Short mmCIF file of N, CA and C in Angstrom, two decimals:
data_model
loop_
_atom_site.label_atom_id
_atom_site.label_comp_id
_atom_site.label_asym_id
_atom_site.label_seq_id
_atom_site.Cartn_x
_atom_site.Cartn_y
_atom_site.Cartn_z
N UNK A 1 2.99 -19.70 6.49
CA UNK A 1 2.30 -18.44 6.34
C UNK A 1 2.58 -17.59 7.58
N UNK A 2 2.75 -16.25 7.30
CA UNK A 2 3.34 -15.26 8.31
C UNK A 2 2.02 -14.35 9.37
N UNK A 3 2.08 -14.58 10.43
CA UNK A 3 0.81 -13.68 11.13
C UNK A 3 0.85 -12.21 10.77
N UNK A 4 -0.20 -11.80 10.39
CA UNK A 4 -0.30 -10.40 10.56
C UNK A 4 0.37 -9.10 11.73
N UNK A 5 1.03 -8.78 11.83
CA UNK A 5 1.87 -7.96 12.75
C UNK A 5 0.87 -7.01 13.24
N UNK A 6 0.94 -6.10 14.78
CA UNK A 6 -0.22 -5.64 15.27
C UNK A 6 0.68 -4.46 15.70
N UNK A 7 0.15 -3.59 16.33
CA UNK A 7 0.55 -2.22 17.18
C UNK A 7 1.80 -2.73 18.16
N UNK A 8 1.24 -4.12 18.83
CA UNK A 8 1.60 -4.39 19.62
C UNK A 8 3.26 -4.99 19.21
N UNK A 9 3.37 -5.45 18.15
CA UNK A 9 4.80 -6.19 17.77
C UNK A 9 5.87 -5.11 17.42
N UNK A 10 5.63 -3.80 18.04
CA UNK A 10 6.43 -2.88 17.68
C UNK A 10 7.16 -2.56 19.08
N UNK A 11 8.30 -2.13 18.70
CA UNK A 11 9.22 -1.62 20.66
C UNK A 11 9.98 -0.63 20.33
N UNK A 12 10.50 -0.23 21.53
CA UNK A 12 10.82 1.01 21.60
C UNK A 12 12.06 0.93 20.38
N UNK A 13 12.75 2.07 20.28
CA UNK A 13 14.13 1.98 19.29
C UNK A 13 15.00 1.65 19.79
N UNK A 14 15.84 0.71 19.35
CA UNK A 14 17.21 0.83 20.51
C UNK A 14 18.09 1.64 19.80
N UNK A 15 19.03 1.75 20.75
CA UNK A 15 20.05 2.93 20.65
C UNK A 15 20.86 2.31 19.37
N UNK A 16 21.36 3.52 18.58
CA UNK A 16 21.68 4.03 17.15
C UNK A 16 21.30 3.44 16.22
N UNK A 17 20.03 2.50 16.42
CA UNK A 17 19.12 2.66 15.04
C UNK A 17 18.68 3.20 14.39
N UNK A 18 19.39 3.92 13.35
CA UNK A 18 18.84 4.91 12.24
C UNK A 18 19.54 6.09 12.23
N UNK A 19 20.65 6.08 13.14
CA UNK A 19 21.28 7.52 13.42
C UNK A 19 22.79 7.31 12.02
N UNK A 20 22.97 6.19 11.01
CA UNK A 20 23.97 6.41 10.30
C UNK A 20 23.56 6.71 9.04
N UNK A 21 24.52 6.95 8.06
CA UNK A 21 23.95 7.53 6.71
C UNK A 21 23.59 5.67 6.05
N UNK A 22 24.19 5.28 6.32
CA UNK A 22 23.89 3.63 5.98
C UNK A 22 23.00 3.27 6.10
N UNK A 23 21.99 3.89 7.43
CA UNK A 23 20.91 3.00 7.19
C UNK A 23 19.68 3.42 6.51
N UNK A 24 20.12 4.70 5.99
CA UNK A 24 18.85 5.44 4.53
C UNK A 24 19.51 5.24 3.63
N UNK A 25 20.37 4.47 3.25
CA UNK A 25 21.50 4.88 1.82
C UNK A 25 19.80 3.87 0.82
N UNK A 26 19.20 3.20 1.22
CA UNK A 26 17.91 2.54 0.24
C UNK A 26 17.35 3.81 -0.28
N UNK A 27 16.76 4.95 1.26
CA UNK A 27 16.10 5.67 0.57
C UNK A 27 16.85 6.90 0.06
N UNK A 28 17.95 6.96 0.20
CA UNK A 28 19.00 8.10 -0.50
C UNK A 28 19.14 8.06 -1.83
N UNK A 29 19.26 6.72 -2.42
CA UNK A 29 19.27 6.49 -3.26
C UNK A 29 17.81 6.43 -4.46
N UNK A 30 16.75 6.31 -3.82
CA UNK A 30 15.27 6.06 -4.76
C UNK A 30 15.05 7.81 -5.14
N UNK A 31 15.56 8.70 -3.53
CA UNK A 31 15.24 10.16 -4.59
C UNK A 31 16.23 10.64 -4.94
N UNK A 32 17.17 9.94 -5.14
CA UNK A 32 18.26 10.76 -6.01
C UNK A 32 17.92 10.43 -7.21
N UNK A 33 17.47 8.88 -7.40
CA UNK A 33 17.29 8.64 -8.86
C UNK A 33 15.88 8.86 -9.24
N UNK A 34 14.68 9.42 -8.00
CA UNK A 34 13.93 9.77 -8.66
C UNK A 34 14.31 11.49 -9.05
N UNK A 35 15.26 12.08 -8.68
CA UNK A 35 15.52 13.42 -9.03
C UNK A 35 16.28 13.26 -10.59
N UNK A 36 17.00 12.83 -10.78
CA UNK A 36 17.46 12.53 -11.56
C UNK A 36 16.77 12.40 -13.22
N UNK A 37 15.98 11.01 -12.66
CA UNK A 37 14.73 10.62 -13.92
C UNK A 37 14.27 12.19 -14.07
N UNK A 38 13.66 12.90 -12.78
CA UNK A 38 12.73 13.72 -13.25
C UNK A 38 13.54 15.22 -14.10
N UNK A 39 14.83 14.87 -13.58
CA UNK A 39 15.36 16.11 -14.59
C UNK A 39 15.40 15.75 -16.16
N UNK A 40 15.71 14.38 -16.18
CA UNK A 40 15.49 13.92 -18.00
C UNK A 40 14.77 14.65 -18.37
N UNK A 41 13.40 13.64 -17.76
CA UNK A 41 11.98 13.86 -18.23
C UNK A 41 11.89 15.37 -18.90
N UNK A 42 11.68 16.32 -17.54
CA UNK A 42 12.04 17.76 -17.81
C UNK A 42 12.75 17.91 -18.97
N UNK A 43 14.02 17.89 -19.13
CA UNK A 43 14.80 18.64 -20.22
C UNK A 43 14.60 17.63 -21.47
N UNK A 44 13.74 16.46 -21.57
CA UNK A 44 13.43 16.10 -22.53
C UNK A 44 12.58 16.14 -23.17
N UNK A 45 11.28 17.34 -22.25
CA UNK A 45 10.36 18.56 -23.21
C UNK A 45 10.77 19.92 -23.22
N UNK A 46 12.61 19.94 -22.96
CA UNK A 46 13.05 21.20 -23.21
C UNK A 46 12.17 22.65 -22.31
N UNK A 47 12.03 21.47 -21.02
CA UNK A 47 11.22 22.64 -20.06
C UNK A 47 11.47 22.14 -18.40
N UNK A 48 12.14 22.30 -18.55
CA UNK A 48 12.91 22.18 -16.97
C UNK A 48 13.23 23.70 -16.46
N UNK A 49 11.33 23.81 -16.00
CA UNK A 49 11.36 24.90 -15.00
C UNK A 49 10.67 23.94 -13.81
N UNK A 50 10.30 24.64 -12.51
CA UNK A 50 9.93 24.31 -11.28
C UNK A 50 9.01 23.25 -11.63
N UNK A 51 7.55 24.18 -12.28
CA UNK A 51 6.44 22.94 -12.43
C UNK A 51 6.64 22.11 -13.20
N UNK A 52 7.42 22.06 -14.07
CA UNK A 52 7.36 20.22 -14.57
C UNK A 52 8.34 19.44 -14.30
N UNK A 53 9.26 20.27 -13.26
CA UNK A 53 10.53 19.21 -12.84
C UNK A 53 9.68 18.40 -11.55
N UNK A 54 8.81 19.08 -10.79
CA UNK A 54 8.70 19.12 -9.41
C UNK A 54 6.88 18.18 -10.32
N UNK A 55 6.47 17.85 -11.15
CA UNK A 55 5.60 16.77 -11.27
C UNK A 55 6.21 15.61 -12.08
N UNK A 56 7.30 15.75 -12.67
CA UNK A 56 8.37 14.26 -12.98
C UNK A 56 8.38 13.73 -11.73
N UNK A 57 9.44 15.04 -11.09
CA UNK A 57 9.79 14.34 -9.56
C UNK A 57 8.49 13.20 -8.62
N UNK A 58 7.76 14.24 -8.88
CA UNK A 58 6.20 13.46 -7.43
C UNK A 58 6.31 12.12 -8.44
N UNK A 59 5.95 12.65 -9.78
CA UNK A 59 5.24 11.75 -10.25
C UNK A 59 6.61 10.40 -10.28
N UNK A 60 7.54 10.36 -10.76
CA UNK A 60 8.48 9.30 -10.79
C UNK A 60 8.46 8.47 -9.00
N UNK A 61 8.64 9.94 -8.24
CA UNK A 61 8.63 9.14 -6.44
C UNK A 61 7.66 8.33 -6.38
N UNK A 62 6.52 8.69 -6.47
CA UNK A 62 5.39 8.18 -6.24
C UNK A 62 5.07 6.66 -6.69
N UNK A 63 5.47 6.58 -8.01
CA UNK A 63 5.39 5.44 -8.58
C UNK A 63 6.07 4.45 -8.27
N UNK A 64 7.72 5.05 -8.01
CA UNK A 64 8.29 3.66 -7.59
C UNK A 64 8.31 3.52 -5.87
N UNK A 65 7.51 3.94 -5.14
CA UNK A 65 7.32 3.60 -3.55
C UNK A 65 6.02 2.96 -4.07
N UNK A 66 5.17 3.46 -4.41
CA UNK A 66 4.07 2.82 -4.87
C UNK A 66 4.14 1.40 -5.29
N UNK A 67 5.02 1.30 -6.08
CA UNK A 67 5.17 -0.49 -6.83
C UNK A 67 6.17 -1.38 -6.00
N UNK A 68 7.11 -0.57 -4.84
CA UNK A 68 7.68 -1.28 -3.67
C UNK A 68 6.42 -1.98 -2.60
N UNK A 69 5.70 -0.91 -2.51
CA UNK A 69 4.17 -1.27 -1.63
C UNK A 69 3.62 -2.77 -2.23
N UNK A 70 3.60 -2.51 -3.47
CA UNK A 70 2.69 -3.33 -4.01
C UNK A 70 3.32 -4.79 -4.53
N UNK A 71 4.71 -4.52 -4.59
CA UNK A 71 5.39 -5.88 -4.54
C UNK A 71 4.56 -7.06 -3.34
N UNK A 72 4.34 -6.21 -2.26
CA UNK A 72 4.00 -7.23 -1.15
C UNK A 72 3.02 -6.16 -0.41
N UNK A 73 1.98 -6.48 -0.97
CA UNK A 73 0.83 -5.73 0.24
C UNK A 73 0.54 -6.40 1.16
N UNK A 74 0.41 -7.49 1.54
CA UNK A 74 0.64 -8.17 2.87
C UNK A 74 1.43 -7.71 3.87
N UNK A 75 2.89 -7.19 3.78
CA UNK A 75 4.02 -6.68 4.25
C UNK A 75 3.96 -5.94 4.61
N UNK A 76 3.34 -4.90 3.15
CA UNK A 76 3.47 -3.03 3.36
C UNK A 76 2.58 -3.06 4.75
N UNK A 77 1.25 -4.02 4.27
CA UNK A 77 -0.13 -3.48 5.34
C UNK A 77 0.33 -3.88 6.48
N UNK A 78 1.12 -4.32 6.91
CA UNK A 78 1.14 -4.70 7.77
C UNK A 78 2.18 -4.34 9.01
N UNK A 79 3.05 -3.54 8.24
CA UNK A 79 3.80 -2.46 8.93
C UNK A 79 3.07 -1.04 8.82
N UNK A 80 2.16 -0.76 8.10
CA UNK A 80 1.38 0.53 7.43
C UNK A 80 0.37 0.78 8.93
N UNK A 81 0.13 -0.98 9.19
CA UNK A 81 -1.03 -0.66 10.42
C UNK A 81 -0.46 0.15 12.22
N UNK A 82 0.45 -0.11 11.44
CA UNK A 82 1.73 0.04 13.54
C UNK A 82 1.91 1.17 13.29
N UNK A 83 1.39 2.66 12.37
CA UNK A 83 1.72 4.00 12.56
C UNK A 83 0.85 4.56 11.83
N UNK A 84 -0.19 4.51 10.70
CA UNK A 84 -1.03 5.17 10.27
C UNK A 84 -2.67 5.14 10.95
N UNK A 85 -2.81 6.27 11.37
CA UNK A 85 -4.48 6.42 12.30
C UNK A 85 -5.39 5.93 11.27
N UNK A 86 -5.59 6.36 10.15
CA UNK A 86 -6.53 5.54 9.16
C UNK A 86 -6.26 3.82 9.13
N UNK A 87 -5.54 3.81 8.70
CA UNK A 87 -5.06 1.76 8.76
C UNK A 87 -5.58 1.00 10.23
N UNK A 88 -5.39 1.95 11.25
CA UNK A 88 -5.08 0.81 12.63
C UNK A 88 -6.54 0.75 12.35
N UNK A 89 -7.45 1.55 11.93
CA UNK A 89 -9.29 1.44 12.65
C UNK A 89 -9.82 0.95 11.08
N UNK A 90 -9.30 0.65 9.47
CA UNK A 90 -9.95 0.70 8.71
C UNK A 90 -8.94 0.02 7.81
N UNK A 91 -8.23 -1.54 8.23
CA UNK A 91 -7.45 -2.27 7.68
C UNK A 91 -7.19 -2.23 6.04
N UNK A 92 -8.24 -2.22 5.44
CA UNK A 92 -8.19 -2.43 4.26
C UNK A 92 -7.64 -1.06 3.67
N UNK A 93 -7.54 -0.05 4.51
CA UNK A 93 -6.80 1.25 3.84
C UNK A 93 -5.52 0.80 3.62
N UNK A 94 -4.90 -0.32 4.15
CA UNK A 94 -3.71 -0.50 3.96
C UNK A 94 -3.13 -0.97 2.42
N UNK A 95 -4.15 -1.64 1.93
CA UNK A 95 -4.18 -2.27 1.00
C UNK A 95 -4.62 -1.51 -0.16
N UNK A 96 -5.47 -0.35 -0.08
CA UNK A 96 -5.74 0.73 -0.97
C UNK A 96 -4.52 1.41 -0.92
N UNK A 97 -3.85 2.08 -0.03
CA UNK A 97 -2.92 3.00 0.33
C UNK A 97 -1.86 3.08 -1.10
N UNK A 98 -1.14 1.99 -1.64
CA UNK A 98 -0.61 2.58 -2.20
C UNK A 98 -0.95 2.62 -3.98
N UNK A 99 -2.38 2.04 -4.02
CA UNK A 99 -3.20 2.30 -5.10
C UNK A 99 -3.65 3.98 -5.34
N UNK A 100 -3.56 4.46 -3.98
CA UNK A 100 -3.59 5.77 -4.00
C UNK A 100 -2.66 7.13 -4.57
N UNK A 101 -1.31 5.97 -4.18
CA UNK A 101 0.13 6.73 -4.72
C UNK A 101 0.20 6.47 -6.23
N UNK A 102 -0.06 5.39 -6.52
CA UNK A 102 0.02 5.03 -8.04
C UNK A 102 -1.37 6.01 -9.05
N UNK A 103 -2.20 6.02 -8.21
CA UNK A 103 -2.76 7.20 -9.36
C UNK A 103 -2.38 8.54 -9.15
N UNK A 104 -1.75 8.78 -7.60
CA UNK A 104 -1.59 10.33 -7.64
C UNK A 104 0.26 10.39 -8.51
N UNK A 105 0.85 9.35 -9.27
CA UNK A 105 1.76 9.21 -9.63
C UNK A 105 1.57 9.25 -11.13
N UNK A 106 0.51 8.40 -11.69
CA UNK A 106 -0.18 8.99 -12.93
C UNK A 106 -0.94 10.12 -13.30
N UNK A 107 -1.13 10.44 -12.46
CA UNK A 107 -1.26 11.96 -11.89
C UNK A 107 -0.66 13.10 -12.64
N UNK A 108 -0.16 13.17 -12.01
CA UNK A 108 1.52 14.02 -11.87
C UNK A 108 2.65 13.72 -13.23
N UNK A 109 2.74 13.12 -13.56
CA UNK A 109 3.26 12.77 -14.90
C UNK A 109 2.43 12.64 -16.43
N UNK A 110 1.20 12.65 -16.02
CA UNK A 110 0.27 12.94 -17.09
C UNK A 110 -0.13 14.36 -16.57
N UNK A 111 -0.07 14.87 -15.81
CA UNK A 111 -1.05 16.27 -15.39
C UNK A 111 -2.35 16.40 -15.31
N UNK A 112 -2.69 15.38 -15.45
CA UNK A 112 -3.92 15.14 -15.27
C UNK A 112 -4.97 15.82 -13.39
N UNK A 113 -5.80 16.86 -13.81
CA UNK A 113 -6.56 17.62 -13.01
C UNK A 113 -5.39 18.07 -11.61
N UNK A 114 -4.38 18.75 -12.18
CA UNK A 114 -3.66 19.61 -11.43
C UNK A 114 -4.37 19.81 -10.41
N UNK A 115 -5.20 20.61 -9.83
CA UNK A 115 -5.51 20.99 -8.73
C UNK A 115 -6.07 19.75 -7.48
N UNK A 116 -6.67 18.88 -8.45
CA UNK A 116 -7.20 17.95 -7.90
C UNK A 116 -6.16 17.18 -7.16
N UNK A 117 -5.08 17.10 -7.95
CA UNK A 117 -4.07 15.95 -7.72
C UNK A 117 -2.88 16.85 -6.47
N UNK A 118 -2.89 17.93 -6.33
CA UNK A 118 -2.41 18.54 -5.55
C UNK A 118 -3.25 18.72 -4.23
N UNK A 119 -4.65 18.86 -3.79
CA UNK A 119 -5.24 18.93 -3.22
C UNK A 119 -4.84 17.19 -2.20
N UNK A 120 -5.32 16.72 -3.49
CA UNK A 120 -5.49 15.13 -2.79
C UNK A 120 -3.85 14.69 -2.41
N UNK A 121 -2.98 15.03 -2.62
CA UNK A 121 -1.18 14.55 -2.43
C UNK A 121 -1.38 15.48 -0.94
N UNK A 122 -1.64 16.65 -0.41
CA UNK A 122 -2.17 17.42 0.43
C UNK A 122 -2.38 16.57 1.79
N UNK A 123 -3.88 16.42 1.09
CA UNK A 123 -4.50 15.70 2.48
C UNK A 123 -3.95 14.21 2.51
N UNK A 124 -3.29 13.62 1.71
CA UNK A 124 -2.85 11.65 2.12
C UNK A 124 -1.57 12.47 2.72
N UNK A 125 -0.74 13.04 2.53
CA UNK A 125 0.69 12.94 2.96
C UNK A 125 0.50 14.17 4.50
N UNK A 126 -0.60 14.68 4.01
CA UNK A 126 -0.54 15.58 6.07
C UNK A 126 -1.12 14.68 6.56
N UNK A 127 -2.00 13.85 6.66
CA UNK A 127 -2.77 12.90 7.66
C UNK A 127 -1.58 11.75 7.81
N UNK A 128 -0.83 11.35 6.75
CA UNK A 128 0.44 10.28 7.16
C UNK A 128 1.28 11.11 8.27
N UNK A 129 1.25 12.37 7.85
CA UNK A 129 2.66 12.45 8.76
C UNK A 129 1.94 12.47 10.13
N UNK A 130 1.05 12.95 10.59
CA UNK A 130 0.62 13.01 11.50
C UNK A 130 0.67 11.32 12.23
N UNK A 131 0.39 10.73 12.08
CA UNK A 131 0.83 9.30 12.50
C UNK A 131 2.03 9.23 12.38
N UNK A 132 3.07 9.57 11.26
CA UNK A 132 4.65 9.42 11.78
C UNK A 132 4.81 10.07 13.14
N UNK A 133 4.34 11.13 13.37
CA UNK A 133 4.65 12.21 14.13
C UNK A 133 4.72 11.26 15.43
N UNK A 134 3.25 11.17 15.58
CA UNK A 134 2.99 10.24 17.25
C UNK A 134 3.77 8.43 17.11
N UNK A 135 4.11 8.16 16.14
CA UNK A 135 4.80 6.83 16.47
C UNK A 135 6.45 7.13 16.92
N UNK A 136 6.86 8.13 16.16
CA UNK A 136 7.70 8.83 16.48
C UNK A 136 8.39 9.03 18.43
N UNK A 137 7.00 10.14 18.41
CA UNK A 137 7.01 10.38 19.88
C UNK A 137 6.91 9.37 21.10
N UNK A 138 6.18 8.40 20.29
CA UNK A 138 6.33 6.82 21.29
C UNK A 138 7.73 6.37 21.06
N UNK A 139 7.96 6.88 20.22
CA UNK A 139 9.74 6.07 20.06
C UNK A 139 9.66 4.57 19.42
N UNK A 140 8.58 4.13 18.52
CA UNK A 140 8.59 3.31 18.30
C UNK A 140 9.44 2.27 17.18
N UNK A 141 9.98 1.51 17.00
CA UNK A 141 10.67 1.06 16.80
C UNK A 141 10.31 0.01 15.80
N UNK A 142 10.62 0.33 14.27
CA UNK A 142 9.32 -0.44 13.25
C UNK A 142 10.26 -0.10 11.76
N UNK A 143 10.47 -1.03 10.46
CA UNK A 143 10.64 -0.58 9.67
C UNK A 143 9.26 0.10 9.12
N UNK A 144 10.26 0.90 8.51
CA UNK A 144 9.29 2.15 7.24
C UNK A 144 8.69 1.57 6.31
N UNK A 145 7.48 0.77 6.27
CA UNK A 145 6.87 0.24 4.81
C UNK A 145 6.77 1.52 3.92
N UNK A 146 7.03 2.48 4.38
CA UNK A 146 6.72 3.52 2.74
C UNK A 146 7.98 2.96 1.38
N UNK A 147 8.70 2.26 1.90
CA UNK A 147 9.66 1.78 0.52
C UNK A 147 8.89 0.07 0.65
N UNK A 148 7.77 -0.28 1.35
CA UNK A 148 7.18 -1.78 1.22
C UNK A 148 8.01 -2.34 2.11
N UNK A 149 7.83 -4.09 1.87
CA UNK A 149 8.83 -5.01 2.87
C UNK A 149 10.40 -4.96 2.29
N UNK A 150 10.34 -4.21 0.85
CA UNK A 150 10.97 -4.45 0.04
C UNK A 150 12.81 -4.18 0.47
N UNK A 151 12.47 -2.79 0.99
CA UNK A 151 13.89 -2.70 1.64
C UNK A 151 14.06 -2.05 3.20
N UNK A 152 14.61 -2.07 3.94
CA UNK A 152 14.50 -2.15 5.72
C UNK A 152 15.43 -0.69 5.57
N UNK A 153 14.21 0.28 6.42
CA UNK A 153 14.76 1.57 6.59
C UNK A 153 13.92 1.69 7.53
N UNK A 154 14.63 2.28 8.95
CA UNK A 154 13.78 2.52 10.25
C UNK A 154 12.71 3.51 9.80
N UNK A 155 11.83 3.24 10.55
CA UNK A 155 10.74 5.12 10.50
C UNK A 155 11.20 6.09 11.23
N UNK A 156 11.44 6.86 10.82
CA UNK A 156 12.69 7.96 11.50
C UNK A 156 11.94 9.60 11.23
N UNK A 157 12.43 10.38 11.53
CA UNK A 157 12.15 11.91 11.04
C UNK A 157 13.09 11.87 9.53
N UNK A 158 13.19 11.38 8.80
CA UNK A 158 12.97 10.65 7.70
C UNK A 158 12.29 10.62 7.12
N UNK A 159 11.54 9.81 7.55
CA UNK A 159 9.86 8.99 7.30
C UNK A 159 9.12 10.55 7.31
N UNK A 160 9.22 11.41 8.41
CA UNK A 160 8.40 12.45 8.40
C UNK A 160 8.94 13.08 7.14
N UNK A 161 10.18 14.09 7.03
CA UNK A 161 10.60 14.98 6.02
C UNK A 161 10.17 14.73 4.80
N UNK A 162 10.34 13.14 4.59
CA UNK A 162 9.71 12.73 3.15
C UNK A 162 8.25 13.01 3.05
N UNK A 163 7.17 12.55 4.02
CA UNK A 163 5.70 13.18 4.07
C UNK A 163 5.52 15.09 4.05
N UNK A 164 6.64 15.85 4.59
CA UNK A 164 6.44 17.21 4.37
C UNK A 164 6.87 17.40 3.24
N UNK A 165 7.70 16.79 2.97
CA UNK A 165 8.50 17.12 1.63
C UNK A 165 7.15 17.00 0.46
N UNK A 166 6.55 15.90 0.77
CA UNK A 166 5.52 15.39 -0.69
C UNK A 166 4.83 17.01 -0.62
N UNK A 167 4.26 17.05 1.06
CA UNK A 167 3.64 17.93 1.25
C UNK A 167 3.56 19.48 0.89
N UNK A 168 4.63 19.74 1.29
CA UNK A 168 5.44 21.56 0.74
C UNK A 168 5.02 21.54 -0.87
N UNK A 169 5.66 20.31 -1.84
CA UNK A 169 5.49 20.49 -3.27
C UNK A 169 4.39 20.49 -3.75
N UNK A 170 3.50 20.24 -3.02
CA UNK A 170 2.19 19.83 -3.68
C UNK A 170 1.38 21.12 -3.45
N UNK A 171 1.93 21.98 -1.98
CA UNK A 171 1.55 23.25 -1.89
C UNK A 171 2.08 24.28 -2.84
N UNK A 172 3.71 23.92 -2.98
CA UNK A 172 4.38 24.97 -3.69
C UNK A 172 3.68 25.06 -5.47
N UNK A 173 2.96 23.81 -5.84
CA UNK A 173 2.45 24.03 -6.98
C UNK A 173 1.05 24.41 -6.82
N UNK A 174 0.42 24.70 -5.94
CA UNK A 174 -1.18 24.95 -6.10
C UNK A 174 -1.17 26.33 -5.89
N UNK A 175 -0.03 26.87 -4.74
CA UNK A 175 0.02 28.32 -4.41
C UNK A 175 1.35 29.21 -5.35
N UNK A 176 1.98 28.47 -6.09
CA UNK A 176 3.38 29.59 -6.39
C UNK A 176 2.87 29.17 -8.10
N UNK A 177 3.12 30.34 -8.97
CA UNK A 177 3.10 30.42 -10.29
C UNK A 177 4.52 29.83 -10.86
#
């Protein structure tokens, strides 16, 4: 049985970890094919405009980082705790965390309470990045559980773009017609 990993089992980055296209080609690949799925989806209600490409999209991303998490929540939580401010003080968020993605993923693909589900994608993905931000600035040196234990991708400004990214869309649908 594996110890729980702490703040402390994390170190600085060493030099050119994460600086090649190789070492995101895991997550290069999950939104290409979640872009992809979500254009089907779209043109397979013959409505592939912004808002229902851009809730395939959340909604397809969401789901499959979500079910990477959940392959191994032991794992996820446990890299989740070495950079998220909610997790380090309230463990068991780790273990909710991506129960959170999976409904804001049924969400989004059912449409279910639009505003709600935009509001709430809002506040989980600005309060994450904000912890990318400062693990970041420590330079810390940690795989990215946002794809789970499942596949090894540094936490990088990466890790952030993908949290603004959730972020921007979730604005671009509550504020743009």
């Amino acid at each position: 049985m594996s110890r729980a990993l702490s703040s402390n089992d994390a170190k600085v980055r060493d030099g050119g970890r994460g600086e090649t296209l190789a070492d995101y080609w895991p997550l290069i690949s999950l939104v290409g094919g979640s872009a992809l799925a979500a254009w089907a989806i779209a043109d397979g209600f013959a409505s592939v405009d912004m808002r229902t490409f851009m809730h395939a999209y959340m909604g397809v991303f969401l789901l499959v980082f979500a079910l990477l998490k959940i392959f191994n929540l032991n794992g996820f939580q446990d890299g989740f705790v070495m950079y998220d401010l909610l997790a380090k003080r309230v463990r068991t968020y780790g273990y909710v965390y991506p129960f959170i993605e999976l409904a804001l993923a049924i969400m989004y693909l059912n449409f279910i309470a639009p505003e709600l589900t935009y509001w709430a994608t809002v506040g989980v993905f600005s309060f994450g990045a904000i912890g990318v931000v400062i693990a970041l600035r420590q330079g810390l040196d940690i795989n990215c559980p946002c794809m789970g234990s499942v596949l090894s991708v540094p936490l990088s400004t990466v890790t952030l773009t993908e949290d603004i990214g959730m972020l921007v869309m979730a604005l671009l649908l509550l504020f743009v017609e």
